[in-house]
Amino acid sequence: MRHWPLSLMLVVGLPVLAGCQTSPSTLPVAEPAPSAECRWSSDSASVRDRMRRAMAVLEAEGFTVRDTDPVLGLVSAERARTLPGTSGMYDPWERSSLFGGYGGFGSRGGFSGGVVVGLGGGYGGLGRDATRLERVSLVATSEETRVSRDSQVIDWRGEVHETRSASDADFCRRLREAMQAMPVEEASP
């Protein structure tokens, strides 16, 4: 039996299939775009003083400072908050109908009640609420200060269900005003 037709198809076919993969025409962009309030001209305070103020303000807001780099003027912080009442919202296994979940009599993974045929709803997901993770990065240079914030909703299994840029005008304005109102001595370590 001749194997040359298969070899010919591989030699011709693989380069053709390899050409189907292309790189994206544009790079990813933050959606929505960061607000103009998230970038402001620097005041008379030094880069290190603005970094200290930013760390103090973010910690007062419940953020945990994860990393700083004085050479780059970078402050990175994050906070995680539980979203009460979202236990079944992001969990398809916890959604049940009037007759229960996939077994037909009761809700899968939860509690159910009923009479004889298992009529009733289920209640599941105790302690399985989703978590909102917010990350903030602040870069202070001698000319300006820039802030970016993103937000993710993560379910109890660790699956990300929502991610977006959260660099909105209100957050950046409050951060800027709190940083400018804070005396340098109060922000010192």
PDB file of C-alpha atoms in Angstrom:
ATOM      1  CA  MET A   1       0.000   0.000   0.000  1.00  0.00           C
ATOM      2  CA  ARG A   2       1.277   3.419  -0.897  1.00  0.00           C
ATOM      3  CA  HIS A   3       1.560   6.061   1.824  1.00  0.00           C
ATOM      4  CA  TRP A   4       2.550   8.966  -0.372  1.00  0.00           C
ATOM      5  CA  PRO A   5      -0.998  10.467  -0.637  1.00  0.00           C
ATOM      6  CA  LEU A   6      -1.118  10.760   3.164  1.00  0.00           C
ATOM      7  CA  SER A   7       2.378  12.236   3.282  1.00  0.00           C
ATOM      8  CA  LEU A   8       1.488  14.686   0.526  1.00  0.00           C
ATOM      9  CA  MET A   9      -1.652  15.780   2.369  1.00  0.00           C
ATOM     10  CA  LEU A  10       0.335  16.341   5.559  1.00  0.00           C
ATOM     11  CA  VAL A  11       3.071  18.289   3.780  1.00  0.00           C
ATOM     12  CA  VAL A  12       0.538  20.501   1.988  1.00  0.00           C
ATOM     13  CA  GLY A  13      -2.200  20.560   4.633  1.00  0.00           C
ATOM     14  CA  LEU A  14      -0.250  21.467   7.756  1.00  0.00           C
ATOM     15  CA  PRO A  15       1.158  24.743   6.404  1.00  0.00           C
ATOM     16  CA  VAL A  16      -2.306  25.675   5.159  1.00  0.00           C
ATOM     17  CA  LEU A  17      -3.853  25.016   8.575  1.00  0.00           C
ATOM     18  CA  ALA A  18      -1.021  26.795  10.361  1.00  0.00           C
ATOM     19  CA  GLY A  19      -1.775  29.903   8.310  1.00  0.00           C
ATOM     20  CA  CYS A  20      -5.289  30.052   9.764  1.00  0.00           C
ATOM     21  CA  GLN A  21      -4.028  31.319  13.098  1.00  0.00           C
ATOM     22  CA  THR A  22      -3.457  35.068  13.095  1.00  0.00           C
ATOM     23  CA  SER A  23      -2.606  37.605  15.728  1.00  0.00           C
ATOM     24  CA  PRO A  24      -5.236  40.129  16.845  1.00  0.00           C
ATOM     25  CA  SER A  25      -5.408  43.350  14.875  1.00  0.00           C
ATOM     26  CA  THR A  26      -5.722  45.474  18.029  1.00  0.00           C
ATOM     27  CA  LEU A  27      -4.464  45.125  21.565  1.00  0.00           C
ATOM     28  CA  PRO A  28      -6.924  44.802  24.466  1.00  0.00           C
ATOM     29  CA  VAL A  29      -8.298  48.092  25.777  1.00  0.00           C
ATOM     30  CA  ALA A  30      -9.847  48.807  29.173  1.00  0.00           C
ATOM     31  CA  GLU A  31     -13.632  48.904  28.908  1.00  0.00           C
ATOM     32  CA  PRO A  32     -14.902  51.386  29.912  1.00  0.00           C
ATOM     33  CA  ALA A  33     -11.959  53.728  29.455  1.00  0.00           C
ATOM     34  CA  PRO A  34     -10.524  55.223  32.659  1.00  0.00           C
ATOM     35  CA  SER A  35     -12.126  58.506  33.637  1.00  0.00           C
ATOM     36  CA  ALA A  36     -10.234  61.774  33.156  1.00  0.00           C
ATOM     37  CA  GLU A  37     -10.389  62.272  36.951  1.00  0.00           C
ATOM     38  CA  CYS A  38      -8.041  59.286  37.328  1.00  0.00           C
ATOM     39  CA  ARG A  39      -5.119  61.373  36.077  1.00  0.00           C
ATOM     40  CA  TRP A  40      -4.092  64.648  37.675  1.00  0.00           C
ATOM     41  CA  SER A  41      -1.093  66.970  37.798  1.00  0.00           C
ATOM     42  CA  SER A  42       1.156  66.539  40.777  1.00  0.00           C
ATOM     43  CA  ASP A  43       1.005  68.999  43.644  1.00  0.00           C
ATOM     44  CA  SER A  44       3.982  70.265  45.617  1.00  0.00           C
ATOM     45  CA  ALA A  45       4.304  66.966  47.524  1.00  0.00           C
ATOM     46  CA  SER A  46       7.122  64.630  46.569  1.00  0.00           C
ATOM     47  CA  VAL A  47       6.533  61.282  44.898  1.00  0.00           C
ATOM     48  CA  ARG A  48       7.232  59.428  48.160  1.00  0.00           C
ATOM     49  CA  ASP A  49       4.812  61.660  50.094  1.00  0.00           C
ATOM     50  CA  ARG A  50       2.056  61.031  47.537  1.00  0.00           C
ATOM     51  CA  MET A  51       2.764  57.296  47.760  1.00  0.00           C
ATOM     52  CA  ARG A  52       2.495  57.415  51.565  1.00  0.00           C
ATOM     53  CA  ARG A  53      -0.750  59.383  51.357  1.00  0.00           C
ATOM     54  CA  ALA A  54      -2.165  56.931  48.818  1.00  0.00           C
ATOM     55  CA  MET A  55      -1.274  53.949  51.012  1.00  0.00           C
ATOM     56  CA  ALA A  56      -2.883  55.559  54.081  1.00  0.00           C
ATOM     57  CA  VAL A  57      -6.076  56.488  52.199  1.00  0.00           C
ATOM     58  CA  LEU A  58      -6.406  53.077  50.535  1.00  0.00           C
ATOM     59  CA  GLU A  59      -5.865  51.250  53.838  1.00  0.00           C
ATOM     60  CA  ALA A  60      -8.518  53.470  55.460  1.00  0.00           C
ATOM     61  CA  GLU A  61     -10.907  52.375  52.678  1.00  0.00           C
ATOM     62  CA  GLY A  62     -10.314  48.697  53.491  1.00  0.00           C
ATOM     63  CA  PHE A  63      -7.684  47.943  50.867  1.00  0.00           C
ATOM     64  CA  THR A  64      -4.580  45.908  51.620  1.00  0.00           C
ATOM     65  CA  VAL A  65      -1.401  47.314  50.110  1.00  0.00           C
ATOM     66  CA  ARG A  66       0.231  44.436  48.215  1.00  0.00           C
ATOM     67  CA  ASP A  67       3.242  46.066  46.622  1.00  0.00           C
ATOM     68  CA  THR A  68       5.114  49.356  46.449  1.00  0.00           C
ATOM     69  CA  ASP A  69       8.035  50.477  44.337  1.00  0.00           C
ATOM     70  CA  PRO A  70       9.480  53.893  45.244  1.00  0.00           C
ATOM     71  CA  VAL A  71      11.664  53.957  42.117  1.00  0.00           C
ATOM     72  CA  LEU A  72       8.609  53.644  39.866  1.00  0.00           C
ATOM     73  CA  GLY A  73       6.284  55.523  42.239  1.00  0.00           C
ATOM     74  CA  LEU A  74       3.929  52.524  42.240  1.00  0.00           C
ATOM     75  CA  VAL A  75       1.384  51.498  44.872  1.00  0.00           C
ATOM     76  CA  SER A  76      -0.716  48.346  44.328  1.00  0.00           C
ATOM     77  CA  ALA A  77      -3.584  47.452  46.642  1.00  0.00           C
ATOM     78  CA  GLU A  78      -6.605  45.162  46.688  1.00  0.00           C
ATOM     79  CA  ARG A  79      -9.689  44.382  48.726  1.00  0.00           C
ATOM     80  CA  ALA A  80     -12.114  41.505  48.650  1.00  0.00           C
ATOM     81  CA  ARG A  81     -15.722  41.803  49.777  1.00  0.00           C
ATOM     82  CA  THR A  82     -18.383  39.119  49.944  1.00  0.00           C
ATOM     83  CA  LEU A  83     -21.525  39.849  47.917  1.00  0.00           C
ATOM     84  CA  PRO A  84     -24.410  38.680  50.148  1.00  0.00           C
ATOM     85  CA  GLY A  85     -27.270  36.926  48.400  1.00  0.00           C
ATOM     86  CA  THR A  86     -25.308  35.828  45.343  1.00  0.00           C
ATOM     87  CA  SER A  87     -24.945  32.161  46.306  1.00  0.00           C
ATOM     88  CA  GLY A  88     -27.194  30.872  43.517  1.00  0.00           C
ATOM     89  CA  MET A  89     -26.689  33.718  41.093  1.00  0.00           C
ATOM     90  CA  TYR A  90     -23.426  32.433  39.634  1.00  0.00           C
ATOM     91  CA  ASP A  91     -23.947  28.740  40.398  1.00  0.00           C
ATOM     92  CA  PRO A  92     -25.948  26.789  37.778  1.00  0.00           C
ATOM     93  CA  TRP A  93     -25.983  23.697  40.005  1.00  0.00           C
ATOM     94  CA  GLU A  94     -27.937  25.524  42.690  1.00  0.00           C
ATOM     95  CA  ARG A  95     -30.768  26.706  40.460  1.00  0.00           C
ATOM     96  CA  SER A  96     -33.836  24.596  40.985  1.00  0.00           C
ATOM     97  CA  SER A  97     -37.405  24.560  39.799  1.00  0.00           C
ATOM     98  CA  LEU A  98     -40.617  23.994  41.743  1.00  0.00           C
ATOM     99  CA  PHE A  99     -39.955  20.244  41.734  1.00  0.00           C
ATOM    100  CA  GLY A 100     -36.355  20.541  42.821  1.00  0.00           C
ATOM    101  CA  GLY A 101     -33.087  20.136  41.016  1.00  0.00           C
ATOM    102  CA  TYR A 102     -31.758  17.521  38.688  1.00  0.00           C
ATOM    103  CA  GLY A 103     -32.950  14.589  40.808  1.00  0.00           C
ATOM    104  CA  GLY A 104     -36.566  15.692  40.582  1.00  0.00           C
ATOM    105  CA  PHE A 105     -37.194  15.622  44.334  1.00  0.00           C
ATOM    106  CA  GLY A 106     -35.361  18.376  46.107  1.00  0.00           C
ATOM    107  CA  SER A 107     -32.580  20.735  45.300  1.00  0.00           C
ATOM    108  CA  ARG A 108     -29.123  19.448  44.513  1.00  0.00           C
ATOM    109  CA  GLY A 109     -26.658  20.425  47.215  1.00  0.00           C
ATOM    110  CA  GLY A 110     -29.225  22.142  49.416  1.00  0.00           C
ATOM    111  CA  PHE A 111     -32.310  21.583  51.500  1.00  0.00           C
ATOM    112  CA  SER A 112     -35.864  21.156  50.260  1.00  0.00           C
ATOM    113  CA  GLY A 113     -39.230  20.446  51.688  1.00  0.00           C
ATOM    114  CA  GLY A 114     -42.471  19.137  50.399  1.00  0.00           C
ATOM    115  CA  VAL A 115     -45.287  16.710  50.723  1.00  0.00           C
ATOM    116  CA  VAL A 116     -45.115  13.232  49.216  1.00  0.00           C
ATOM    117  CA  VAL A 117     -43.895  14.264  45.749  1.00  0.00           C
ATOM    118  CA  GLY A 118     -41.284  16.738  46.916  1.00  0.00           C
ATOM    119  CA  LEU A 119     -43.061  19.917  45.924  1.00  0.00           C
ATOM    120  CA  GLY A 120     -41.293  23.045  47.066  1.00  0.00           C
ATOM    121  CA  GLY A 121     -38.183  24.965  46.421  1.00  0.00           C
ATOM    122  CA  GLY A 122     -34.721  24.449  47.637  1.00  0.00           C
ATOM    123  CA  TYR A 123     -32.321  26.465  49.682  1.00  0.00           C
ATOM    124  CA  GLY A 124     -28.701  25.926  48.986  1.00  0.00           C
ATOM    125  CA  GLY A 125     -25.495  27.791  48.853  1.00  0.00           C
ATOM    126  CA  LEU A 126     -24.930  28.539  52.508  1.00  0.00           C
ATOM    127  CA  GLY A 127     -21.585  30.250  52.664  1.00  0.00           C
ATOM    128  CA  ARG A 128     -21.201  30.152  48.900  1.00  0.00           C
ATOM    129  CA  ASP A 129     -21.622  33.838  48.127  1.00  0.00           C
ATOM    130  CA  ALA A 130     -19.530  35.380  45.386  1.00  0.00           C
ATOM    131  CA  THR A 131     -16.664  37.750  46.167  1.00  0.00           C
ATOM    132  CA  ARG A 132     -15.883  41.081  44.540  1.00  0.00           C
ATOM    133  CA  LEU A 133     -12.132  41.615  44.196  1.00  0.00           C
ATOM    134  CA  GLU A 134     -11.011  45.189  43.547  1.00  0.00           C
ATOM    135  CA  ARG A 135      -7.444  46.027  42.576  1.00  0.00           C
ATOM    136  CA  VAL A 136      -6.018  49.546  42.526  1.00  0.00           C
ATOM    137  CA  SER A 137      -2.725  50.701  41.035  1.00  0.00           C
ATOM    138  CA  LEU A 138      -1.424  54.221  41.568  1.00  0.00           C
ATOM    139  CA  VAL A 139       1.617  55.606  39.778  1.00  0.00           C
ATOM    140  CA  ALA A 140       3.072  58.885  41.027  1.00  0.00           C
ATOM    141  CA  THR A 141       5.656  60.682  38.917  1.00  0.00           C
ATOM    142  CA  SER A 142       7.139  64.141  39.263  1.00  0.00           C
ATOM    143  CA  GLU A 143       4.596  65.437  36.697  1.00  0.00           C
ATOM    144  CA  GLU A 144       1.358  63.564  37.450  1.00  0.00           C
ATOM    145  CA  THR A 145      -0.501  60.881  39.370  1.00  0.00           C
ATOM    146  CA  ARG A 146      -2.432  58.110  37.570  1.00  0.00           C
ATOM    147  CA  VAL A 147      -4.891  55.664  39.099  1.00  0.00           C
ATOM    148  CA  SER A 148      -6.403  52.517  37.628  1.00  0.00           C
ATOM    149  CA  ARG A 149      -8.865  50.161  39.287  1.00  0.00           C
ATOM    150  CA  ASP A 150     -10.396  46.902  38.115  1.00  0.00           C
ATOM    151  CA  SER A 151     -13.138  44.779  39.591  1.00  0.00           C
ATOM    152  CA  GLN A 152     -13.821  41.038  39.361  1.00  0.00           C
ATOM    153  CA  VAL A 153     -16.668  38.889  40.664  1.00  0.00           C
ATOM    154  CA  ILE A 154     -15.430  35.427  41.646  1.00  0.00           C
ATOM    155  CA  ASP A 155     -17.687  32.580  42.779  1.00  0.00           C
ATOM    156  CA  TRP A 156     -16.900  30.146  45.586  1.00  0.00           C
ATOM    157  CA  ARG A 157     -15.235  27.760  43.128  1.00  0.00           C
ATOM    158  CA  GLY A 158     -12.790  30.457  42.025  1.00  0.00           C
ATOM    159  CA  GLU A 159     -14.384  31.016  38.610  1.00  0.00           C
ATOM    160  CA  VAL A 160     -14.379  34.613  37.376  1.00  0.00           C
ATOM    161  CA  HIS A 161     -17.868  35.679  36.250  1.00  0.00           C
ATOM    162  CA  GLU A 162     -17.417  39.394  35.726  1.00  0.00           C
ATOM    163  CA  THR A 163     -14.401  41.564  35.134  1.00  0.00           C
ATOM    164  CA  ARG A 164     -14.335  45.227  34.235  1.00  0.00           C
ATOM    165  CA  SER A 165     -12.400  48.439  34.519  1.00  0.00           C
ATOM    166  CA  ALA A 166     -13.691  50.337  37.550  1.00  0.00           C
ATOM    167  CA  SER A 167     -11.630  53.509  37.110  1.00  0.00           C
ATOM    168  CA  ASP A 168     -14.652  55.750  37.490  1.00  0.00           C
ATOM    169  CA  ALA A 169     -14.716  59.479  38.235  1.00  0.00           C
ATOM    170  CA  ASP A 170     -16.263  59.154  41.702  1.00  0.00           C
ATOM    171  CA  PHE A 171     -13.633  56.755  43.063  1.00  0.00           C
ATOM    172  CA  CYS A 172     -10.698  58.716  41.631  1.00  0.00           C
ATOM    173  CA  ARG A 173     -12.102  62.056  42.831  1.00  0.00           C
ATOM    174  CA  ARG A 174     -12.584  60.738  46.380  1.00  0.00           C
ATOM    175  CA  LEU A 175      -9.076  59.243  46.397  1.00  0.00           C
ATOM    176  CA  ARG A 176      -7.507  62.467  45.138  1.00  0.00           C
ATOM    177  CA  GLU A 177      -9.382  64.671  47.621  1.00  0.00           C
ATOM    178  CA  ALA A 178      -8.515  62.384  50.544  1.00  0.00           C
ATOM    179  CA  MET A 179      -4.851  62.310  49.521  1.00  0.00           C
ATOM    180  CA  GLN A 180      -4.661  66.100  49.208  1.00  0.00           C
ATOM    181  CA  ALA A 181      -6.471  66.683  52.512  1.00  0.00           C
ATOM    182  CA  MET A 182      -4.146  64.394  54.471  1.00  0.00           C
ATOM    183  CA  PRO A 183      -1.155  66.025  56.187  1.00  0.00           C
ATOM    184  CA  VAL A 184       2.178  64.443  55.257  1.00  0.00           C
ATOM    185  CA  GLU A 185       2.946  63.722  58.925  1.00  0.00           C
ATOM    186  CA  GLU A 186      -0.239  61.646  59.235  1.00  0.00           C
ATOM    187  CA  ALA A 187       0.727  59.497  56.242  1.00  0.00           C
ATOM    188  CA  SER A 188       4.258  58.801  57.456  1.00  0.00           C
ATOM    189  CA  PRO A 189       5.045  55.182  58.390  1.00  0.00           C
TER     190      PRO A 189
END
